Amino acid sequence: MNQSWQFGFFDNTPLGWLTTVLYFLVAGLCGLVAWRSRNECRDASCTWLSIGVAMVLLGINKQLDLQDWLRFSGRDLSTQLGIYHHKVAIRSAFLVLLPLGGLMAAIYWRHLYAATLRRHPALPAGLALLALFILLSGLHPSQLKRWKEILVIRPEWFWTVEMAGLLLVACAGTAALARGRSRTTQAD
């Protein structure tokens, strides 16, 4: 294991734990929607299940800060390979390629599950806010200083983007459950 990162809970604030709990509650809600929609629509069930898995992973990462482990491991690897002196170029490439890869995955995912996403407009909006939060959180403090002029929100308030994303995903999940119940009631 990396010398610079140790296993532990790193966001030991009330807000950090609240956010972690919310990730798991939203994951449970997504799992419930996936379970209830399994017979009705395979695409909807897969969409909600994949979002639920992502929420569990984000909830775990909220406390363990695995992105720090990744950053420290990358630093150690680049030192061992003798390319650490190119750290600015490597970090810049990573910050371009990661969102680009995420965007390509989102486009592909949207193509697969377009019908579900259209039925729940709060869902893609919430996921976009969570993706923005992940990107902003991944910025190195030196990069934040450079971006300070163009960022609309100050780093101390990034949590509002995360909470808004979670709230929108939860709203979409609640609406999906309500829609499913109304169809069941109408069928009876």
CSV table of C-alpha atoms in Angstrom, one decimal:
chain,number,residue,atom,x,y,z
A,1,MET,CA,0.0,0.0,0.0
A,2,ASN,CA,1.1,3.5,-0.7
A,3,GLN,CA,3.1,5.3,2.0
A,4,SER,CA,1.3,8.6,1.4
A,5,TRP,CA,-2.2,7.4,1.8
A,6,GLN,CA,-3.6,5.4,4.7
A,7,PHE,CA,-6.9,3.7,5.1
A,8,GLY,CA,-9.4,5.7,7.1
A,9,PHE,CA,-12.3,8.0,7.2
A,10,PHE,CA,-11.3,11.4,5.9
A,11,ASP,CA,-14.4,13.5,5.8
A,12,ASN,CA,-15.3,13.3,9.5
A,13,THR,CA,-17.5,16.3,9.5
A,14,PRO,CA,-21.3,16.3,10.1
A,15,LEU,CA,-21.7,17.5,6.5
A,16,GLY,CA,-19.3,14.8,5.2
A,17,TRP,CA,-21.2,12.0,7.0
A,18,LEU,CA,-24.6,13.5,6.0
A,19,THR,CA,-23.4,13.4,2.3
A,20,THR,CA,-22.2,9.8,2.7
A,21,VAL,CA,-25.5,8.7,4.2
A,22,LEU,CA,-27.3,10.5,1.4
A,23,TYR,CA,-25.3,8.7,-1.3
A,24,PHE,CA,-26.3,5.4,0.3
A,25,LEU,CA,-30.0,6.4,0.6
A,26,VAL,CA,-30.0,7.5,-3.0
A,27,ALA,CA,-28.4,4.2,-4.0
A,28,GLY,CA,-31.1,2.4,-2.1
A,29,LEU,CA,-33.8,4.4,-3.9
A,30,CYS,CA,-32.2,3.7,-7.2
A,31,GLY,CA,-32.0,0.0,-6.4
A,32,LEU,CA,-35.7,0.0,-5.4
A,33,VAL,CA,-36.6,1.7,-8.7
A,34,ALA,CA,-34.5,-0.8,-10.6
A,35,TRP,CA,-36.2,-3.7,-8.8
A,36,ARG,CA,-39.7,-2.3,-9.4
A,37,SER,CA,-39.1,-1.6,-13.0
A,38,ARG,CA,-37.4,-5.0,-13.8
A,39,ASN,CA,-40.5,-6.5,-15.4
A,40,GLU,CA,-41.7,-3.4,-17.1
A,41,CYS,CA,-38.6,-2.2,-18.9
A,42,ARG,CA,-35.2,-3.7,-19.0
A,43,ASP,CA,-33.5,-0.4,-20.0
A,44,ALA,CA,-35.1,1.4,-17.1
A,45,SER,CA,-34.0,-1.3,-14.7
A,46,CYS,CA,-30.4,-1.3,-16.0
A,47,THR,CA,-30.3,2.5,-15.8
A,48,TRP,CA,-31.4,2.7,-12.2
A,49,LEU,CA,-29.2,-0.2,-11.2
A,50,SER,CA,-26.1,1.3,-12.7
A,51,ILE,CA,-26.8,4.7,-11.1
A,52,GLY,CA,-27.3,2.9,-7.8
A,53,VAL,CA,-24.0,1.2,-8.1
A,54,ALA,CA,-22.3,4.5,-8.9
A,55,MET,CA,-23.9,6.1,-5.8
A,56,VAL,CA,-22.5,3.3,-3.6
A,57,LEU,CA,-19.1,3.8,-5.1
A,58,LEU,CA,-19.3,7.6,-4.6
A,59,GLY,CA,-20.5,7.1,-1.0
A,60,ILE,CA,-17.5,4.9,-0.2
A,61,ASN,CA,-15.2,7.3,-1.9
A,62,LYS,CA,-16.7,10.2,0.0
A,63,GLN,CA,-15.1,8.9,3.2
A,64,LEU,CA,-12.1,7.0,1.9
A,65,ASP,CA,-10.8,9.7,-0.5
A,66,LEU,CA,-9.7,7.1,-3.0
A,67,GLN,CA,-8.8,9.8,-5.5
A,68,ASP,CA,-6.0,10.8,-3.1
A,69,TRP,CA,-4.8,7.2,-3.2
A,70,LEU,CA,-4.9,7.3,-7.0
A,71,ARG,CA,-3.0,10.7,-7.1
A,72,PHE,CA,-0.3,9.5,-4.6
A,73,SER,CA,0.1,6.1,-6.5
A,74,GLY,CA,0.4,8.0,-9.8
A,75,ARG,CA,3.1,10.2,-8.2
A,76,ASP,CA,5.0,7.2,-6.9
A,77,LEU,CA,4.7,5.4,-10.2
A,78,SER,CA,5.9,8.4,-12.2
A,79,THR,CA,8.8,8.8,-9.8
A,80,GLN,CA,9.7,5.1,-10.3
A,81,LEU,CA,9.5,5.5,-14.1
A,82,GLY,CA,11.6,8.6,-14.0
A,83,ILE,CA,9.0,10.9,-15.5
A,84,TYR,CA,7.9,12.8,-12.4
A,85,HIS,CA,9.6,16.0,-13.7
A,86,HIS,CA,6.8,16.0,-16.4
A,87,LYS,CA,4.1,16.1,-13.7
A,88,VAL,CA,2.4,19.3,-15.0
A,89,ALA,CA,2.0,17.8,-18.4
A,90,ILE,CA,0.8,14.5,-17.0
A,91,ARG,CA,-1.7,16.2,-14.7
A,92,SER,CA,-2.9,18.4,-17.5
A,93,ALA,CA,-3.3,15.4,-19.8
A,94,PHE,CA,-5.2,13.5,-17.1
A,95,LEU,CA,-7.5,16.5,-16.5
A,96,VAL,CA,-8.3,16.6,-20.2
A,97,LEU,CA,-8.6,12.8,-20.8
A,98,LEU,CA,-10.6,12.0,-17.7
A,99,PRO,CA,-13.5,14.4,-18.5
A,100,LEU,CA,-13.3,13.5,-22.2
A,101,GLY,CA,-13.5,9.8,-21.4
A,102,GLY,CA,-16.4,10.6,-19.0
A,103,LEU,CA,-18.1,12.5,-21.7
A,104,MET,CA,-17.7,9.7,-24.2
A,105,ALA,CA,-19.1,7.2,-21.6
A,106,ALA,CA,-22.0,9.5,-20.9
A,107,ILE,CA,-22.9,9.9,-24.6
A,108,TYR,CA,-22.8,6.1,-25.0
A,109,TRP,CA,-24.8,5.6,-21.8
A,110,ARG,CA,-27.3,8.2,-22.9
A,111,HIS,CA,-27.7,6.4,-26.2
A,112,LEU,CA,-28.3,3.1,-24.4
A,113,TYR,CA,-30.9,4.5,-21.9
A,114,ALA,CA,-32.3,7.5,-23.7
A,115,ALA,CA,-35.9,6.6,-23.0
A,116,THR,CA,-35.4,6.4,-19.3
A,117,LEU,CA,-33.4,9.7,-19.2
A,118,ARG,CA,-36.1,11.5,-21.2
A,119,ARG,CA,-38.9,10.3,-18.8
A,120,HIS,CA,-36.9,11.7,-15.9
A,121,PRO,CA,-35.3,15.1,-16.8
A,122,ALA,CA,-34.1,15.6,-13.3
A,123,LEU,CA,-31.9,12.5,-13.6
A,124,PRO,CA,-29.5,13.7,-16.3
A,125,ALA,CA,-29.3,17.1,-14.6
A,126,GLY,CA,-28.4,15.5,-11.3
A,127,LEU,CA,-25.9,13.2,-12.8
A,128,ALA,CA,-24.3,16.2,-14.7
A,129,LEU,CA,-24.0,18.1,-11.4
A,130,LEU,CA,-22.4,15.1,-9.7
A,131,ALA,CA,-20.0,14.8,-12.6
A,132,LEU,CA,-19.1,18.5,-12.3
A,133,PHE,CA,-18.5,18.0,-8.6
A,134,ILE,CA,-16.2,15.1,-9.2
A,135,LEU,CA,-14.3,17.2,-11.8
A,136,LEU,CA,-14.0,20.2,-9.5
A,137,SER,CA,-13.0,18.0,-6.5
A,138,GLY,CA,-10.3,16.4,-8.5
A,139,LEU,CA,-8.5,19.7,-9.2
A,140,HIS,CA,-5.2,20.2,-7.5
A,141,PRO,CA,-5.1,23.2,-5.2
A,142,SER,CA,-2.6,24.9,-7.6
A,143,GLN,CA,-5.1,24.4,-10.4
A,144,LEU,CA,-7.9,25.9,-8.3
A,145,LYS,CA,-5.8,29.0,-7.8
A,146,ARG,CA,-5.4,29.4,-11.6
A,147,TRP,CA,-9.1,28.7,-12.2
A,148,LYS,CA,-10.3,31.0,-9.5
A,149,GLU,CA,-11.2,33.8,-11.9
A,150,ILE,CA,-13.4,31.5,-14.1
A,151,LEU,CA,-15.1,29.4,-11.4
A,152,VAL,CA,-18.6,30.6,-10.6
A,153,ILE,CA,-18.6,28.9,-7.3
A,154,ARG,CA,-15.8,29.1,-4.6
A,155,PRO,CA,-14.2,25.8,-3.6
A,156,GLU,CA,-15.6,26.0,-0.1
A,157,TRP,CA,-19.1,25.7,-1.7
A,158,PHE,CA,-18.5,22.7,-4.0
A,159,TRP,CA,-20.6,20.7,-1.6
A,160,THR,CA,-23.7,22.5,-2.8
A,161,VAL,CA,-23.1,21.2,-6.3
A,162,GLU,CA,-22.8,17.7,-4.9
A,163,MET,CA,-26.0,18.0,-2.7
A,164,ALA,CA,-28.0,19.5,-5.6
A,165,GLY,CA,-26.9,16.5,-7.8
A,166,LEU,CA,-28.0,14.0,-5.1
A,167,LEU,CA,-31.3,15.8,-4.6
A,168,LEU,CA,-32.1,15.8,-8.3
A,169,VAL,CA,-31.3,12.1,-8.7
A,170,ALA,CA,-33.4,11.4,-5.6
A,171,CYS,CA,-36.3,13.5,-7.1
A,172,ALA,CA,-36.1,11.5,-10.3
A,173,GLY,CA,-36.1,8.2,-8.4
A,174,THR,CA,-39.1,9.3,-6.3
A,175,ALA,CA,-40.9,10.3,-9.5
A,176,ALA,CA,-40.1,7.0,-11.1
A,177,LEU,CA,-41.5,5.2,-8.1
A,178,ALA,CA,-44.6,7.3,-8.1
A,179,ARG,CA,-45.1,6.7,-11.8
A,180,GLY,CA,-44.7,3.0,-11.3
A,181,ARG,CA,-47.3,3.0,-8.5
A,182,SER,CA,-49.8,4.9,-10.6
A,183,ARG,CA,-49.5,2.4,-13.4
A,184,THR,CA,-50.0,-0.5,-10.9
A,185,THR,CA,-53.0,1.2,-9.4
A,186,GLN,CA,-54.5,1.9,-12.9
A,187,ALA,CA,-54.0,-1.8,-13.9
A,188,ASP,CA,-55.9,-3.0,-10.8
